[in-house]
mmCIF file of C-alpha atoms in Angstrom:
data_model
loop_
_atom_site.group_PDB
_atom_site.id
_atom_site.type_symbol
_atom_site.label_atom_id
_atom_site.label_comp_id
_atom_site.label_asym_id
_atom_site.label_seq_id
_atom_site.Cartn_x
_atom_site.Cartn_y
_atom_site.Cartn_z
ATOM 1 C CA MET A 122 -115.078 -128.315 -54.008
ATOM 2 C CA LEU A 123 -111.418 -129.310 -53.413
ATOM 3 C CA SER A 124 -110.847 -129.930 -57.190
ATOM 4 C CA ASP A 125 -109.824 -126.276 -57.496
ATOM 5 C CA PRO A 126 -106.103 -126.136 -56.656
ATOM 6 C CA PHE A 127 -106.376 -122.554 -55.384
ATOM 7 C CA LEU A 128 -109.128 -123.644 -53.021
ATOM 8 C CA LEU A 129 -106.904 -126.478 -51.761
ATOM 9 C CA ILE A 130 -103.890 -124.181 -51.164
ATOM 10 C CA ALA A 131 -106.138 -121.641 -49.356
ATOM 11 C CA MET A 132 -107.521 -124.408 -47.101
ATOM 12 C CA VAL A 133 -104.079 -125.813 -46.355
ATOM 13 C CA THR A 134 -102.517 -122.419 -45.531
ATOM 14 C CA THR A 135 -105.538 -121.527 -43.371
ATOM 15 C CA ALA A 136 -105.276 -124.757 -41.371
ATOM 16 C CA SER A 137 -101.579 -124.172 -40.830
ATOM 17 C CA SER A 138 -102.004 -120.681 -39.853
ATOM 18 C CA ALA A 139 -104.836 -121.682 -37.439
ATOM 19 C CA VAL A 140 -102.622 -124.279 -35.831
ATOM 20 C CA LEU A 141 -99.847 -121.862 -35.197
ATOM 21 C CA LEU A 142 -102.162 -119.108 -33.872
ATOM 22 C CA LEU A 143 -104.090 -121.515 -31.575
ATOM 23 C CA TRP A 144 -100.764 -122.754 -30.204
ATOM 24 C CA PHE A 145 -99.839 -119.316 -29.443
ATOM 25 C CA LEU A 146 -103.098 -118.361 -27.810
ATOM 26 C CA ILE A 147 -103.329 -121.508 -25.738
ATOM 27 C CA LYS A 148 -99.831 -122.207 -24.763
ATOM 28 C CA ARG A 149 -98.803 -118.557 -24.229
ATOM 29 C CA PRO A 150 -95.114 -119.188 -24.891
ATOM 30 C CA LEU A 151 -92.378 -116.884 -24.054
ATOM 31 C CA ILE A 152 -92.279 -114.118 -26.643
ATOM 32 C CA ASN A 153 -88.668 -114.661 -27.885
ATOM 33 C CA ARG A 154 -87.291 -114.550 -31.297
ATOM 34 C CA THR A 155 -88.597 -118.103 -32.207
ATOM 35 C CA THR A 156 -92.104 -117.128 -31.194
ATOM 36 C CA LYS A 157 -92.000 -114.022 -33.260
ATOM 37 C CA VAL A 158 -90.864 -115.943 -36.383
ATOM 38 C CA ILE A 159 -93.724 -118.436 -35.816
ATOM 39 C CA LEU A 160 -96.107 -115.461 -35.544
ATOM 40 C CA LEU A 161 -94.674 -113.933 -38.646
ATOM 41 C CA PHE A 162 -95.827 -117.152 -40.453
ATOM 42 C CA GLY A 163 -99.083 -117.440 -38.528
ATOM 43 C CA ILE A 164 -100.161 -113.718 -38.848
ATOM 44 C CA GLY A 165 -98.272 -112.725 -42.118
ATOM 45 C CA VAL A 166 -97.078 -115.256 -44.560
ATOM 46 C CA LEU A 167 -99.765 -117.875 -44.295
ATOM 47 C CA PRO A 168 -102.853 -115.568 -44.140
ATOM 48 C CA LEU A 169 -101.481 -113.713 -47.033
ATOM 49 C CA ALA A 170 -101.229 -116.979 -49.073
ATOM 50 C CA THR A 171 -104.759 -117.808 -47.963
ATOM 51 C CA ALA A 172 -106.050 -114.323 -49.125
ATOM 52 C CA GLY A 173 -104.247 -114.559 -52.418
ATOM 53 C CA SER A 174 -105.343 -118.084 -53.352
ATOM 54 C CA GLY A 175 -108.769 -117.561 -51.812
ATOM 55 C CA ASN A 176 -109.300 -114.438 -54.050
ATOM 56 C CA VAL A 177 -108.411 -116.409 -57.116
ATOM 57 C CA ALA A 178 -110.671 -119.257 -56.079
ATOM 58 C CA GLY A 179 -113.435 -116.842 -55.394
ATOM 59 C CA TYR A 180 -112.920 -115.033 -58.602
ATOM 60 C CA GLN A 181 -113.333 -118.348 -60.476
ATOM 61 C CA ALA A 182 -116.358 -119.300 -58.429
ATOM 62 C CA MET A 183 -118.115 -116.095 -59.190
ATOM 63 C CA LYS A 184 -118.047 -116.994 -62.868
ATOM 64 C CA THR A 185 -120.117 -120.107 -62.473
ATOM 65 C CA ARG A 186 -123.810 -120.516 -63.122
ATOM 66 C CA THR A 187 -124.456 -121.778 -59.587
ATOM 67 C CA PHE A 188 -123.133 -118.556 -58.219
ATOM 68 C CA CYS A 189 -125.395 -116.454 -60.509
ATOM 69 C CA GLN A 190 -128.335 -118.691 -59.551
ATOM 70 C CA SER A 191 -127.693 -118.133 -55.845
ATOM 71 C CA CYS A 192 -129.851 -115.029 -56.079
ATOM 72 C CA HIS A 193 -133.406 -116.397 -56.244
ATOM 73 C CA VAL A 194 -134.460 -114.087 -59.061
ATOM 74 C CA MET A 195 -131.911 -115.664 -61.391
ATOM 75 C CA THR A 196 -132.982 -119.256 -60.613
ATOM 76 C CA PRO A 197 -135.281 -119.449 -63.740
ATOM 77 C CA TYR A 198 -132.554 -118.186 -65.959
ATOM 78 C CA GLY A 199 -129.977 -120.660 -64.546
ATOM 79 C CA ASN A 200 -132.552 -123.514 -64.837
ATOM 80 C CA ASP A 201 -133.329 -122.676 -68.425
ATOM 81 C CA SER A 202 -129.699 -122.464 -69.513
ATOM 82 C CA ALA A 203 -129.005 -125.750 -67.807
ATOM 83 C CA ASP A 204 -132.078 -127.478 -69.297
ATOM 84 C CA PRO A 205 -130.937 -130.031 -71.845
ATOM 85 C CA THR A 206 -134.399 -129.862 -73.597
ATOM 86 C CA SER A 207 -134.558 -126.117 -73.902
ATOM 87 C CA LEU A 208 -133.893 -124.568 -77.251
ATOM 88 C CA GLY A 209 -133.143 -121.127 -76.001
ATOM 89 C CA LEU A 210 -129.804 -119.592 -77.082
ATOM 90 C CA ALA A 211 -128.411 -119.711 -73.466
ATOM 91 C CA ALA A 212 -129.289 -123.451 -73.103
ATOM 92 C CA ARG A 213 -127.817 -124.443 -76.481
ATOM 93 C CA HIS A 214 -124.550 -122.605 -75.709
ATOM 94 C CA GLY A 215 -124.545 -124.087 -72.143
ATOM 95 C CA ARG A 216 -124.368 -127.553 -73.545
ATOM 96 C CA ASN A 217 -121.148 -126.544 -75.293
ATOM 97 C CA GLU A 218 -118.019 -127.290 -73.230
ATOM 98 C CA ALA A 219 -116.495 -123.932 -73.987
ATOM 99 C CA PHE A 220 -119.345 -122.370 -72.064
ATOM 100 C CA GLY A 221 -120.493 -125.120 -69.786
ATOM 101 C CA ALA A 222 -121.018 -124.288 -66.160
ATOM 102 C CA GLU A 223 -119.880 -120.674 -66.855
ATOM 103 C CA ASN A 224 -122.158 -119.932 -69.623
ATOM 104 C CA CYS A 225 -123.747 -116.898 -67.803
ATOM 105 C CA TYR A 226 -120.336 -115.218 -67.541
ATOM 106 C CA THR A 227 -119.133 -116.221 -70.900
ATOM 107 C CA CYS A 228 -121.982 -114.534 -72.641
ATOM 108 C CA HIS A 229 -122.596 -111.628 -70.430
ATOM 109 C CA ALA A 230 -118.978 -110.634 -69.581
ATOM 110 C CA ASP A 231 -117.647 -107.467 -71.184
ATOM 111 C CA TYR A 232 -114.478 -108.005 -73.266
ATOM 112 C CA GLY A 233 -111.480 -105.970 -74.135
ATOM 113 C CA MET A 234 -108.694 -104.532 -71.983
ATOM 114 C CA PHE A 235 -110.974 -103.377 -69.134
ATOM 115 C CA GLY A 236 -113.734 -105.991 -69.791
ATOM 116 C CA THR A 237 -112.992 -107.929 -66.627
ATOM 117 C CA LEU A 238 -113.040 -104.785 -64.501
ATOM 118 C CA THR A 239 -116.320 -103.408 -65.980
ATOM 119 C CA THR A 240 -117.881 -106.847 -65.604
ATOM 120 C CA LYS A 241 -116.995 -107.041 -61.939
ATOM 121 C CA LEU A 242 -118.238 -103.585 -61.340
ATOM 122 C CA GLY A 243 -121.447 -104.504 -62.963
ATOM 123 C CA GLY A 244 -121.639 -107.482 -60.686
ATOM 124 C CA LEU A 245 -121.372 -105.090 -57.641
ATOM 125 C CA ARG A 246 -124.293 -103.271 -59.180
ATOM 126 C CA HIS A 247 -126.225 -106.480 -59.323
ATOM 127 C CA VAL A 248 -125.535 -107.053 -55.682
ATOM 128 C CA TYR A 249 -126.651 -103.642 -54.819
ATOM 129 C CA GLU A 250 -130.003 -104.010 -56.954
ATOM 130 C CA TYR A 251 -130.605 -107.415 -55.429
ATOM 131 C CA THR A 252 -130.037 -106.337 -51.893
ATOM 132 C CA PHE A 253 -132.070 -103.243 -52.022
ATOM 133 C CA ASN A 254 -134.704 -103.811 -54.681
ATOM 134 C CA PHE A 255 -135.201 -107.486 -55.479
ATOM 135 C CA HIS A 256 -134.333 -109.413 -52.321
ATOM 136 C CA TYR A 257 -137.828 -109.169 -50.842
ATOM 137 C CA LEU A 258 -139.753 -109.677 -54.078
ATOM 138 C CA THR A 259 -141.266 -113.034 -55.054
ATOM 139 C CA LEU A 260 -140.218 -114.548 -58.372
ATOM 140 C CA GLU A 261 -143.548 -113.541 -59.979
ATOM 141 C CA GLU A 262 -143.051 -109.909 -58.862
ATOM 142 C CA ALA A 263 -139.410 -109.782 -59.738
ATOM 143 C CA LEU A 264 -139.270 -111.298 -63.253
ATOM 144 C CA PRO A 265 -141.198 -108.603 -65.129
ATOM 145 C CA LYS A 266 -138.845 -106.087 -63.596
ATOM 146 C CA ILE A 267 -135.652 -107.690 -64.755
ATOM 147 C CA HIS A 268 -134.263 -106.223 -67.933
ATOM 148 C CA ILE A 269 -130.788 -106.429 -69.547
ATOM 149 C CA ARG A 270 -129.145 -103.108 -68.933
ATOM 150 C CA LYS A 271 -128.001 -102.513 -72.577
ATOM 151 C CA PRO A 272 -128.859 -104.459 -75.624
ATOM 152 C CA PHE A 273 -126.920 -107.647 -75.944
ATOM 153 C CA PRO A 274 -123.957 -106.785 -78.255
ATOM 154 C CA ASN A 275 -123.441 -108.818 -81.341
ATOM 155 C CA SER A 276 -119.716 -108.655 -80.788
ATOM 156 C CA THR A 277 -120.240 -111.356 -78.129
ATOM 157 C CA CYS A 278 -121.600 -113.607 -80.721
ATOM 158 C CA ILE A 279 -119.150 -112.605 -83.405
ATOM 159 C CA ARG A 280 -116.265 -113.664 -81.153
ATOM 160 C CA CYS A 281 -117.028 -117.223 -82.248
ATOM 161 C CA HIS A 282 -119.392 -116.798 -85.108
ATOM 162 C CA SER A 283 -117.076 -114.442 -87.023
ATOM 163 C CA THR A 284 -119.464 -113.684 -89.958
ATOM 164 C CA GLN A 285 -116.519 -114.358 -92.283
ATOM 165 C CA ASN A 286 -117.122 -117.975 -92.814
ATOM 166 C CA PRO A 287 -118.212 -118.578 -96.426
ATOM 167 C CA TYR A 288 -120.775 -121.204 -95.236
ATOM 168 C CA TRP A 289 -122.274 -118.746 -92.797
ATOM 169 C CA ASN A 290 -122.621 -116.205 -95.602
ATOM 170 C CA GLN A 291 -124.238 -118.666 -97.925
ATOM 171 C CA ILE A 292 -127.337 -118.486 -95.787
ATOM 172 C CA GLY A 293 -129.575 -115.779 -97.258
ATOM 173 C CA ASP A 294 -130.684 -114.020 -94.053
ATOM 174 C CA HIS A 295 -127.022 -113.849 -92.946
ATOM 175 C CA ALA A 296 -125.888 -112.420 -96.325
ATOM 176 C CA SER A 297 -128.676 -109.856 -96.542
ATOM 177 C CA THR A 298 -128.130 -108.449 -92.958
ATOM 178 C CA LEU A 299 -124.417 -108.827 -92.768
ATOM 179 C CA ASP A 300 -123.648 -105.075 -92.458
ATOM 180 C CA GLU A 301 -126.397 -104.602 -89.878
ATOM 181 C CA VAL A 302 -125.215 -107.567 -87.881
ATOM 182 C CA ARG A 303 -121.689 -106.363 -87.821
ATOM 183 C CA ALA A 304 -122.760 -102.725 -87.015
ATOM 184 C CA ASN A 305 -124.818 -104.072 -84.113
ATOM 185 C CA THR A 306 -127.934 -102.405 -85.439
ATOM 186 C CA LEU A 307 -129.760 -105.779 -85.893
ATOM 187 C CA SER A 308 -129.497 -108.184 -82.925
ATOM 188 C CA CYS A 309 -128.572 -111.838 -83.436
ATOM 189 C CA ALA A 310 -131.051 -112.483 -80.646
ATOM 190 C CA SER A 311 -133.909 -110.639 -82.135
ATOM 191 C CA ALA A 312 -137.339 -112.141 -82.549
ATOM 192 C CA GLY A 313 -137.037 -112.615 -86.319
ATOM 193 C CA CYS A 314 -133.592 -114.206 -86.078
ATOM 194 C CA HIS A 315 -132.301 -116.517 -83.416
ATOM 195 C CA GLY A 316 -134.767 -115.425 -80.721
ATOM 196 C CA ALA A 317 -134.277 -114.506 -77.202
ATOM 197 C CA ALA A 318 -131.546 -116.197 -75.185
ATOM 198 C CA HIS A 319 -134.108 -116.846 -72.386
ATOM 199 C CA PRO A 320 -137.417 -117.374 -74.102
ATOM 200 C CA PHE A 321 -139.490 -117.542 -70.986
ATOM 201 C CA SER A 322 -138.242 -114.075 -69.968
ATOM 202 C CA HIS A 323 -139.180 -112.804 -73.396
ATOM 203 C CA GLU A 324 -142.692 -114.101 -72.996
ATOM 204 C CA ILE A 325 -143.067 -112.532 -69.557
ATOM 205 C CA HIS A 326 -142.101 -109.085 -70.857
ATOM 206 C CA GLU A 327 -144.342 -109.497 -73.896
ATOM 207 C CA ARG A 328 -147.253 -110.270 -71.504
ATOM 208 C CA GLU A 329 -146.457 -107.242 -69.375
ATOM 209 C CA ARG A 330 -146.245 -105.009 -72.492
ATOM 210 C CA ALA A 331 -149.560 -106.346 -73.673
ATOM 211 C CA LYS A 332 -151.052 -105.651 -70.279
ATOM 212 C CA ALA A 333 -149.738 -102.064 -70.252
ATOM 213 C CA GLY A 334 -150.968 -101.609 -73.798
ATOM 214 C CA VAL A 335 -154.488 -102.740 -72.790
ATOM 215 C CA LYS A 336 -154.430 -100.345 -69.783
ATOM 216 C CA MET B 292 -78.702 -76.885 3.009
ATOM 217 C CA SER B 293 -76.398 -77.259 -0.079
ATOM 218 C CA GLU B 294 -77.444 -75.521 -3.314
ATOM 219 C CA VAL B 295 -78.099 -78.878 -5.039
ATOM 220 C CA ALA B 296 -80.275 -80.118 -2.233
ATOM 221 C CA ARG B 297 -82.120 -76.757 -2.204
ATOM 222 C CA ASP B 298 -82.811 -77.032 -5.911
ATOM 223 C CA ALA B 299 -83.957 -80.624 -5.562
ATOM 224 C CA SER B 300 -86.246 -79.620 -2.744
ATOM 225 C CA THR B 301 -87.615 -76.701 -4.753
ATOM 226 C CA ALA B 302 -88.297 -79.056 -7.732
ATOM 227 C CA GLU B 303 -90.079 -81.587 -5.553
ATOM 228 C CA THR B 304 -92.260 -78.758 -4.109
ATOM 229 C CA ALA B 305 -93.112 -77.554 -7.534
ATOM 230 C CA ALA B 306 -93.921 -81.034 -8.668
ATOM 231 C CA ALA B 307 -96.123 -81.666 -5.698
ATOM 232 C CA SER B 308 -98.130 -78.499 -6.125
ATOM 233 C CA THR B 309 -98.710 -79.153 -9.852
ATOM 234 C CA PRO B 310 -101.289 -81.980 -10.309
ATOM 235 C CA ALA B 311 -99.915 -84.695 -12.648
ATOM 236 C CA LYS B 312 -101.740 -84.773 -15.963
ATOM 237 C CA ARG B 313 -103.632 -88.119 -16.158
ATOM 238 C CA PRO B 314 -103.507 -89.598 -19.704
ATOM 239 C CA GLY B 315 -106.940 -89.563 -21.433
ATOM 240 C CA ARG B 316 -109.136 -92.615 -21.618
ATOM 241 C CA LEU B 317 -108.356 -93.230 -25.238
ATOM 242 C CA ALA B 318 -104.582 -92.975 -24.603
ATOM 243 C CA ARG B 319 -104.858 -95.423 -21.685
ATOM 244 C CA MET B 320 -106.908 -97.867 -23.932
ATOM 245 C CA LEU B 321 -104.327 -97.560 -26.664
ATOM 246 C CA ARG B 322 -101.568 -98.083 -24.193
ATOM 247 C CA TYR B 323 -103.343 -101.237 -22.728
ATOM 248 C CA LEU B 324 -103.948 -102.685 -26.180
ATOM 249 C CA THR B 325 -100.499 -102.080 -27.503
ATOM 250 C CA GLU B 326 -98.696 -103.622 -24.622
ATOM 251 C CA PRO B 327 -96.555 -106.122 -26.669
ATOM 252 C CA ALA B 328 -97.896 -109.485 -25.393
ATOM 253 C CA ARG B 329 -101.469 -108.309 -25.342
ATOM 254 C CA ALA B 330 -101.134 -106.777 -28.786
ATOM 255 C CA LEU B 331 -99.779 -110.042 -30.214
ATOM 256 C CA ARG B 332 -102.699 -112.027 -28.774
ATOM 257 C CA LEU B 333 -105.117 -109.524 -30.234
ATOM 258 C CA SER B 334 -103.339 -109.695 -33.485
ATOM 259 C CA ALA B 335 -103.529 -113.526 -33.451
ATOM 260 C CA GLY B 336 -107.288 -113.472 -32.539
ATOM 261 C CA LEU B 337 -108.070 -110.996 -35.327
ATOM 262 C CA THR B 338 -106.174 -113.127 -37.836
ATOM 263 C CA LEU B 339 -108.248 -116.129 -36.754
ATOM 264 C CA VAL B 340 -111.468 -114.107 -37.395
ATOM 265 C CA ALA B 341 -110.199 -113.001 -40.719
ATOM 266 C CA LEU B 342 -109.302 -116.561 -41.641
ATOM 267 C CA PHE B 343 -112.776 -117.763 -40.686
ATOM 268 C CA LEU B 344 -114.472 -115.175 -42.953
ATOM 269 C CA MET B 345 -112.249 -116.175 -45.882
ATOM 270 C CA VAL B 346 -112.975 -119.842 -45.441
ATOM 271 C CA TRP B 347 -116.674 -119.044 -45.103
ATOM 272 C CA SER B 348 -116.604 -117.370 -48.528
ATOM 273 C CA MET B 349 -114.766 -120.240 -50.056
ATOM 274 C CA VAL B 350 -117.142 -122.884 -48.626
ATOM 275 C CA VAL B 351 -120.344 -120.896 -49.279
ATOM 276 C CA PRO B 352 -119.494 -118.975 -52.459
ATOM 277 C CA THR B 353 -122.580 -116.820 -52.633
ATOM 278 C CA PRO B 354 -122.498 -113.000 -52.995
ATOM 279 C CA MET B 355 -122.807 -111.946 -49.329
ATOM 280 C CA PRO B 356 -120.118 -114.236 -47.856
ATOM 281 C CA VAL B 357 -117.779 -113.389 -50.769
ATOM 282 C CA MET B 358 -118.328 -109.538 -50.327
ATOM 283 C CA ILE B 359 -117.877 -109.826 -46.479
ATOM 284 C CA ALA B 360 -114.767 -111.714 -46.831
ATOM 285 C CA MET B 361 -113.252 -109.442 -49.405
ATOM 286 C CA THR B 362 -114.033 -106.358 -47.354
ATOM 287 C CA LEU B 363 -114.306 -107.062 -43.701
ATOM 288 C CA GLY B 364 -112.136 -110.182 -43.679
ATOM 289 C CA GLN B 365 -109.256 -108.658 -45.505
ATOM 290 C CA GLY B 366 -109.590 -105.470 -43.501
ATOM 291 C CA ILE B 367 -109.397 -107.375 -40.250
ATOM 292 C CA GLY B 368 -106.384 -109.378 -41.587
ATOM 293 C CA THR B 369 -104.612 -106.320 -42.675
ATOM 294 C CA LEU B 370 -105.233 -104.713 -39.186
ATOM 295 C CA ALA B 371 -103.873 -107.838 -37.459
ATOM 296 C CA PHE B 372 -100.712 -107.823 -39.552
ATOM 297 C CA ALA B 373 -100.208 -104.104 -38.934
ATOM 298 C CA LEU B 374 -100.610 -104.707 -35.238
ATOM 299 C CA PHE B 375 -98.041 -107.445 -35.426
ATOM 300 C CA GLY B 376 -95.716 -105.125 -37.427
ATOM 301 C CA PHE B 377 -96.131 -102.378 -34.882
ATOM 302 C CA VAL B 378 -95.122 -104.717 -31.958
ATOM 303 C CA ILE B 379 -91.999 -105.881 -33.828
ATOM 304 C CA PHE B 380 -91.104 -102.231 -34.743
ATOM 305 C CA ILE B 381 -91.413 -101.108 -31.104
ATOM 306 C CA ASP B 382 -89.301 -104.073 -30.025
ATOM 307 C CA LEU B 383 -86.571 -103.366 -32.479
ATOM 308 C CA ARG B 384 -86.538 -99.785 -31.568
ATOM 309 C CA ARG B 385 -86.142 -100.629 -27.914
ATOM 310 C CA ALA B 386 -83.296 -103.070 -28.715
ATOM 311 C CA ARG B 387 -81.582 -100.413 -30.718
ATOM 312 C CA ARG B 388 -81.925 -97.885 -27.868
ATOM 313 C CA ASP B 389 -80.548 -100.368 -25.395
ATOM 314 C CA LYS B 390 -77.607 -101.016 -27.634
ATOM 315 C CA ARG B 391 -76.991 -97.285 -27.927
ATOM 316 C CA ASP B 392 -77.380 -96.506 -24.245
ATOM 317 C CA HIS B 393 -75.254 -99.476 -22.951
ATOM 318 C CA GLY B 394 -72.505 -98.982 -25.478
ATOM 319 C CA SER B 395 -70.499 -102.047 -25.869
ATOM 320 C CA PHE B 396 -73.005 -104.198 -24.020
ATOM 321 C CA ILE B 397 -74.857 -106.046 -26.716
ATOM 322 C CA PRO B 398 -77.217 -108.862 -25.469
ATOM 323 C CA GLU B 399 -76.606 -112.184 -26.962
ATOM 324 C CA THR B 400 -80.249 -112.548 -27.680
ATOM 325 C CA PRO B 401 -82.924 -109.780 -27.744
ATOM 326 C CA PRO B 402 -84.584 -109.281 -24.489
ATOM 327 C CA GLU B 403 -87.693 -111.327 -23.993
ATOM 328 C CA ILE B 404 -90.899 -109.417 -23.772
ATOM 329 C CA ASP B 405 -92.385 -109.798 -20.328
ATOM 330 C CA ASP B 406 -95.962 -111.103 -20.383
ATOM 331 C CA PRO B 407 -97.475 -110.109 -17.061
ATOM 332 C CA GLU B 408 -100.564 -112.175 -17.671
ATOM 333 C CA ARG B 409 -98.516 -115.347 -18.167
ATOM 334 C CA SER B 410 -98.859 -117.761 -15.386
ATOM 335 C CA SER B 411 -95.654 -119.108 -14.017
#
């Protein structure tokens, strides 16, 4: 936990501020200029430093897989992407250090100038949905209801797999679908290509679709 | 009776016959809370609450603690700092008024704020 420098700074400033404030509340010193300067640090400077560094530490923590998994409905997704034996796209990329423990965020974040902002707003929507719609569901009830909001964009894949590598284009399927892949009309994660990022979720939705079809 | 004494007597009679307007409950509560020493203690207490919420979100980085810290925690912290700023502002204003009223008399150090609840 304390490997994060911002977390360490936040803890140190919190402790310092708490010491000053507790001294003021317990000792009840005369309120002269010295006391006011001490209180300026205890109420102003140090808590502001705590808030600033704590916000940065929190922002980093919210990108981790463990944070995403803290909502119970996401546990199977997190477990699958952390499973060293899983062949799903999420798991294979999770084993890559560039994704690692932040593989959920790395794939699902929006990019561009306002990407971080839209991703965080989306996160707020997740909290809303979980709090009001999914919190009381069991995993079996919740999983069929969880759908990605919009189709997974190929641009996320193309950030690393640029489609311009001659070796990539030597593969027949890549060469024949190049325009569609770049235009995002054919998903890299479609069934006939690289498959679902979370295969178990795809199976659950297929089962539900089959059930609905039978009814 | 001299004219001055008659005027004073008339004023006293007028004041006695007019009931003094008691400040409202909210005004009395605000005056109680913004009494400098008390306000500073309230500010210190609120800051401790805000710090606790921030630390909670850092130690347990799950959605609810993080959201509570970012909203309630930071709101309480801001309120505490505003209260502290208000006390300092009132104190500076009083010091400036004293300096203006007493002309060349400038205290070496600002007057200490009386804390009626502090035990001797």
